[in-house]
Tab-separated table of C-alpha atoms in Angstrom:
chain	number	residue	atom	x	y	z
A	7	UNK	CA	-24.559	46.795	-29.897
A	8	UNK	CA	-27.729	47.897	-31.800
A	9	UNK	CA	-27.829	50.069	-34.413
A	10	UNK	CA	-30.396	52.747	-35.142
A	11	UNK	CA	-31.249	54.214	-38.404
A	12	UNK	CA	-32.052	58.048	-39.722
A	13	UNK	CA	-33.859	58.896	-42.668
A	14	UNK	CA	-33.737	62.710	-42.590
A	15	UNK	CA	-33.082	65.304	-45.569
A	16	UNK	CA	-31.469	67.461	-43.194
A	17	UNK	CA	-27.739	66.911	-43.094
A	18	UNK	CA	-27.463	68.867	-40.178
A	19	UNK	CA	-29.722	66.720	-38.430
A	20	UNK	CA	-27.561	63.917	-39.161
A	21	UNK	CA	-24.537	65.290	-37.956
A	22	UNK	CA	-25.651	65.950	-34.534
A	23	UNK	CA	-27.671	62.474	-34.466
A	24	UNK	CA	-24.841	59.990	-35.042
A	25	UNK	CA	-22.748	62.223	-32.205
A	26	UNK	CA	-25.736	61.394	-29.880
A	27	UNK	CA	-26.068	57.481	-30.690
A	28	UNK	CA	-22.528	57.024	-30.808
A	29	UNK	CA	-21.901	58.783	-27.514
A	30	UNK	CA	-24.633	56.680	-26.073
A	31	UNK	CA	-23.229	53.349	-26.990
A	32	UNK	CA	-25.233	52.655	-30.359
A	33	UNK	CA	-24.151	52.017	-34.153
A	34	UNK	CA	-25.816	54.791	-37.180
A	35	UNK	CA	-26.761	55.026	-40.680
A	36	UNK	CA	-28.046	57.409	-41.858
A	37	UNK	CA	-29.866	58.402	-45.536
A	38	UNK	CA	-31.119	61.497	-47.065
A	39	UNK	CA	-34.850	60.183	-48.807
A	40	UNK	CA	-37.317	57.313	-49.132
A	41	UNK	CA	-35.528	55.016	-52.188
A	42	UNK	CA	-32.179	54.981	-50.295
A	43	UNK	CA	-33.513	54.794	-47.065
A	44	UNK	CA	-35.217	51.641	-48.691
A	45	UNK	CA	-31.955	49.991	-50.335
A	46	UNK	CA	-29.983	51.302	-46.775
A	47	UNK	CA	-32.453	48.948	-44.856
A	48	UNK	CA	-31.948	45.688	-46.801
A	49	UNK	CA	-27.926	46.119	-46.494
A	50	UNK	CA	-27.533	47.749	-43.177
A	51	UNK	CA	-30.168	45.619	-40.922
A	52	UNK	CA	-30.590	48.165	-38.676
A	53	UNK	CA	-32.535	47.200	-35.192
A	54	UNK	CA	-34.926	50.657	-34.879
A	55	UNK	CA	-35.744	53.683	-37.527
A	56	UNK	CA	-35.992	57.081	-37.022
A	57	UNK	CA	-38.188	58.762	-40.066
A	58	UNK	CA	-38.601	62.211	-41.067
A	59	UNK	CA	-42.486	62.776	-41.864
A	60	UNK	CA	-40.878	65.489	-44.346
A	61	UNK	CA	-39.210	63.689	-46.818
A	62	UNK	CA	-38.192	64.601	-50.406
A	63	UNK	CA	-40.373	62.292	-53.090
A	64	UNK	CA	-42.023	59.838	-50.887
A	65	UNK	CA	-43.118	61.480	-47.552
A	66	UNK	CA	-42.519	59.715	-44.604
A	67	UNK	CA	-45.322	58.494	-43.454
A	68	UNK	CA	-45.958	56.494	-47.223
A	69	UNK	CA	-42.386	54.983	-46.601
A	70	UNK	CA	-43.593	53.656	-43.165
A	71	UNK	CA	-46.636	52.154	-44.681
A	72	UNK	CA	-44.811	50.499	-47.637
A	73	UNK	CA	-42.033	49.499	-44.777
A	74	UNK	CA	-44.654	47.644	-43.032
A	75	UNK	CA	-46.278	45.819	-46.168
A	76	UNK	CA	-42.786	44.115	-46.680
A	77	UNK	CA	-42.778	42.647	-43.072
A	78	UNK	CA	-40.863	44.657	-41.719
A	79	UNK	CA	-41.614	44.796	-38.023
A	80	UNK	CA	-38.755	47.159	-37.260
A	81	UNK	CA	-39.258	50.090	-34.336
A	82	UNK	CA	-40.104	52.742	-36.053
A	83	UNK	CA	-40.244	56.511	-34.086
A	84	UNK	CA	-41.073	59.604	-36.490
A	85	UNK	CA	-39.778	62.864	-36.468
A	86	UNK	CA	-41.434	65.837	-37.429
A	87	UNK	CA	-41.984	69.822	-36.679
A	88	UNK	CA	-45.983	69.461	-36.440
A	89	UNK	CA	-47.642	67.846	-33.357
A	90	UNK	CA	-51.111	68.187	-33.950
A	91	UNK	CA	-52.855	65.011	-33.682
A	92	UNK	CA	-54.305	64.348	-37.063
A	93	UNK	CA	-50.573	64.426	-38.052
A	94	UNK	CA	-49.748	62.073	-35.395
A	95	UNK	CA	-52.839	60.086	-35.989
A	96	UNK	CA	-51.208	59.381	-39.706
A	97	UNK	CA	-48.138	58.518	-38.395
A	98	UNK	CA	-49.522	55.904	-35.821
A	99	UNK	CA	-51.823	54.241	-38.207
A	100	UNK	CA	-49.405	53.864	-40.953
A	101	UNK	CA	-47.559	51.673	-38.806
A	102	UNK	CA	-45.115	53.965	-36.882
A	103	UNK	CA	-44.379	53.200	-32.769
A	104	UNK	CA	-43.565	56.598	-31.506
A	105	UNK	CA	-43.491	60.713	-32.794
A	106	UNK	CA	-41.449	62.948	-31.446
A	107	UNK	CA	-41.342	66.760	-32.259
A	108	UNK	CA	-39.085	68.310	-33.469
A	109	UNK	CA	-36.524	70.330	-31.916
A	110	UNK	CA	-36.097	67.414	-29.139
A	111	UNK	CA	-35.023	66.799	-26.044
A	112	UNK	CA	-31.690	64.925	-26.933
A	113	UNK	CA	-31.786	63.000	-23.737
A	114	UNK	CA	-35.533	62.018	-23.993
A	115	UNK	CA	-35.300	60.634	-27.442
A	116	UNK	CA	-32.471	58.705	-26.740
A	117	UNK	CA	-34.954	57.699	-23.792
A	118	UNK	CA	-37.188	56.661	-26.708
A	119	UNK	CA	-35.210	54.711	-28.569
A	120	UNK	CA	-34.431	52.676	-24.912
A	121	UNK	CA	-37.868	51.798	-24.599
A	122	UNK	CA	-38.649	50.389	-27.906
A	123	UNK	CA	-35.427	48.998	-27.741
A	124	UNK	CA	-36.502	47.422	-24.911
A	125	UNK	CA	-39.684	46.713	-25.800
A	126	UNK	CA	-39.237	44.863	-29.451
A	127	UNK	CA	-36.580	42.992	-27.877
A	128	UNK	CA	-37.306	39.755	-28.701
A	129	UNK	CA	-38.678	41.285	-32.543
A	130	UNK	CA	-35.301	42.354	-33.312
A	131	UNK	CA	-33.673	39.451	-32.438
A	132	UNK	CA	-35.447	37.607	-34.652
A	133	UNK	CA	-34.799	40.002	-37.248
A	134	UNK	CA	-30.999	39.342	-36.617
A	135	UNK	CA	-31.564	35.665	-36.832
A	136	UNK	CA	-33.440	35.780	-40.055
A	137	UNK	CA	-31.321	38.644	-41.505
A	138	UNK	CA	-27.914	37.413	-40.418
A	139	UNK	CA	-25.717	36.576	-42.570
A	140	UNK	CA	-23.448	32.926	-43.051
A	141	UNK	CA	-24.567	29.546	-42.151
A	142	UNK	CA	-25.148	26.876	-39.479
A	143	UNK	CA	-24.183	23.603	-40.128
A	144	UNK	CA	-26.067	20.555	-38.283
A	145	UNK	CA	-25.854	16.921	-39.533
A	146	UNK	CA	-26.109	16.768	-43.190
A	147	UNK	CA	-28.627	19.610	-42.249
A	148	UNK	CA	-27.658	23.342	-43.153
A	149	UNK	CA	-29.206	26.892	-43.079
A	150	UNK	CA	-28.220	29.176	-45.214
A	151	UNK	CA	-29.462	32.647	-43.988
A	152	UNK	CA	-28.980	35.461	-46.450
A	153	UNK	CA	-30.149	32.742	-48.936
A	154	UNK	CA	-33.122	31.794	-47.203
A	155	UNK	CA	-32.771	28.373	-47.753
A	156	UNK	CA	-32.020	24.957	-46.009
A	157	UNK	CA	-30.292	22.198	-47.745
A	158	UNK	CA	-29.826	18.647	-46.206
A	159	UNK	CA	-27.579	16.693	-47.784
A	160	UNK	CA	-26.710	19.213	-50.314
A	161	UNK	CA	-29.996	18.895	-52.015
A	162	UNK	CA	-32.712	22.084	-51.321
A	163	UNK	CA	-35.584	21.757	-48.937
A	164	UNK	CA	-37.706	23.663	-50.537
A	165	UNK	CA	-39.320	25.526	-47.425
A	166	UNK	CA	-41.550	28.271	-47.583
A	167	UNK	CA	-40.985	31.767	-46.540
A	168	UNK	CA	-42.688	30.930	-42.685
A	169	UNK	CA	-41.064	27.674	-42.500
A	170	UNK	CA	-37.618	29.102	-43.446
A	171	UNK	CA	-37.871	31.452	-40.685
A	172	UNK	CA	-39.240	28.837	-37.640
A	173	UNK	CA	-36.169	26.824	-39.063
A	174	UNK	CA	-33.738	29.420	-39.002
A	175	UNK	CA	-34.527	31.018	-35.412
A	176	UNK	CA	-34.144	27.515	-33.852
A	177	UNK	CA	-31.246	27.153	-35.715
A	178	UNK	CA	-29.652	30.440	-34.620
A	179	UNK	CA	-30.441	28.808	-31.089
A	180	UNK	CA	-29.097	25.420	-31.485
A	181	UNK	CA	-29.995	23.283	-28.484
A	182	UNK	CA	-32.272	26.133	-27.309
A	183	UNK	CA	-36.204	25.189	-26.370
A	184	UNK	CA	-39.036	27.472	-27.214
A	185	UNK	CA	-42.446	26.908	-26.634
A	186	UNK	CA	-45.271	27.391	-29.178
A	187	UNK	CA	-46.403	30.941	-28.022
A	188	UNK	CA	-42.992	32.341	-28.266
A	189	UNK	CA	-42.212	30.935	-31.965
A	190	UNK	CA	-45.790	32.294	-32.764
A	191	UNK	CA	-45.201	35.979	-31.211
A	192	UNK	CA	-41.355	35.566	-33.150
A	193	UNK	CA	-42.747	34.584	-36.634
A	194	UNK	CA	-46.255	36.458	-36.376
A	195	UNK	CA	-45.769	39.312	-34.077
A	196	UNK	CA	-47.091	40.064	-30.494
A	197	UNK	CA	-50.683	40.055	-30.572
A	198	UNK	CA	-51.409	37.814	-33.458
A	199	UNK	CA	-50.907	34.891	-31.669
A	200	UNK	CA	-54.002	33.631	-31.036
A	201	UNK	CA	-55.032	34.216	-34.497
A	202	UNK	CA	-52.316	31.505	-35.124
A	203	UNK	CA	-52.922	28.922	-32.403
A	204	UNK	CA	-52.013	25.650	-34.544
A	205	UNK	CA	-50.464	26.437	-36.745
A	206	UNK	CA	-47.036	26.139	-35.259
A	207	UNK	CA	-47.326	22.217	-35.252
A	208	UNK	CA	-48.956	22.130	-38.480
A	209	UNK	CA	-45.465	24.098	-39.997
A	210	UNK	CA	-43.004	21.432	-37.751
A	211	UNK	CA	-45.479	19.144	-39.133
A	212	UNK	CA	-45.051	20.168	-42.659
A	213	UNK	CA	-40.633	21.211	-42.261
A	214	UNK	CA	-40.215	17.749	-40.878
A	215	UNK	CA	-41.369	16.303	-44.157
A	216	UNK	CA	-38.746	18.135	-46.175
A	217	UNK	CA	-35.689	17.866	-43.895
A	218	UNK	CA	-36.303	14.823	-42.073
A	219	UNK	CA	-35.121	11.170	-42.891
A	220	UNK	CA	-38.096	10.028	-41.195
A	221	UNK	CA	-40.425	12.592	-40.143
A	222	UNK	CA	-42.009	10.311	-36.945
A	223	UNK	CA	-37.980	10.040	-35.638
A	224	UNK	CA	-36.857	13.256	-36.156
A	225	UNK	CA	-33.092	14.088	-35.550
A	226	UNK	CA	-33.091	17.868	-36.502
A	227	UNK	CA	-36.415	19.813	-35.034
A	228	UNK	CA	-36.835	17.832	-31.990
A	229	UNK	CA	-40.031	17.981	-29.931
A	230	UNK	CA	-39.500	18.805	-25.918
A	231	UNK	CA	-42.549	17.490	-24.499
A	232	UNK	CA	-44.914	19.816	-22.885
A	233	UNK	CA	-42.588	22.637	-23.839
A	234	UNK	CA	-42.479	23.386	-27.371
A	235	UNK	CA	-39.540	22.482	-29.831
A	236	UNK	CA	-35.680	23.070	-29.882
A	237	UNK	CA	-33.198	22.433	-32.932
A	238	UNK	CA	-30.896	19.622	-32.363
A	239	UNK	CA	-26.852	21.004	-31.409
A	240	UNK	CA	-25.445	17.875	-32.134
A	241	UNK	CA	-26.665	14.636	-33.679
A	242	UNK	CA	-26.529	11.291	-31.340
């Protein structure tokens, strides 16, 4: 089940909001401005955003901009009463995916939130696997997700941020092969992959320093020839 996300002042609005995503087979939250919309994100993980341009303190279209210079690649669909374009233009360029006007169509926006569903489908399930919560356990080897850190043999990797998160998506996917591209487009984003040809073997290159025994026999982040890479399910 995914769960979608309002950050509206209007109470009203949330009312008849979680009614429609619950009826329609999704999980809500819901807050009421920018700072607990902000703190609501990190706890409730939610898979796409709906954001009131209109919001008390920091407007909407600010909070998408500072959303995105986190990382966060979550959908993000804005709500608001104008629909003039320079309004629109704002909201598209600060990093938003969609704007819809307000009143709405209930069914199209639900629509809406389908498609980008849809869409970012493979974004927000790496967001799960890097967000998740708990461990995985391989070998001496384990991940340790809301911690974002890898231990093997009880002793800390020390990965960085990137190679935490090429770690941890194999690891959700345990046996699993992916090929370059689609660990690039996971980590990086769709479109930025060619920007970031090689640099997926120079990060394996680099993780199987720090978690390997012997980095040229590797037991954990095993290479699939002329595929990509896959994370070991069990250890021979």
């Amino acid at each position: 089940m995914y769960k979608v996300m309002l950050i509206d002042d209007e109470k009203s609005l949330h009312m008849a909001i979680e009614k429609l995503l619950t009826k329609s087979g999704y999980e809500y939250c819901g807050a009421t401005d920018a700072e607990s919309g902000l703190e609501m994100l990190a706890t409730e993980k939610p898979d796409l955003l709906l954001l009131d341009v209109m919001l008390p303190g920091m407007n909407g279209f600010d909070l998408c901009t500072r959303i995105r210079a986190e990382g966060r690649r979550i959908p993000i669909i804005f709500l608001s009463a104008k629909n003039d374009i320079v309004d629109k233009s704002i909201g598209f360029r600060a990093g938003g995916d969609d704007y819809v006007t307000k009143p709405f169509d209930a069914t199209e926006l639900i629509l809406r939130i389908e498609a980008h569903i849809r869409c970012h489908k493979d974004t927000i399930e790496f967001a799960r696997c890097t967000a998740r919560d708990g461990s995985v356990t391989i070998g001496d080897l384990e991940v340790r997700f809301d911690e974002y850190q890898v231990l093997v043999g009880g002793r800390p990797a020390n990965l960085t941020t990137k190679e935490f998160e090429i770690v941890a998506f194999l690891a959700t996917h345990p046996g699993k092969v992916f090929t370059r591209s689609q660990i690039q487009e996971y980590i990086w984003g769709e479109g930025e992959v060619d920007a970031h040809s090689n640099s997926i073997t120079v990060f394996v290159r680099k993780i199987r320093e720090k978690i390997e025994e012997n980095p040229s026999e590797p037991k954990y982040l095993l290479t699939v020839q002329r595929v990509g890479y896959k994370m070991a399910d069990t250890l021979g």
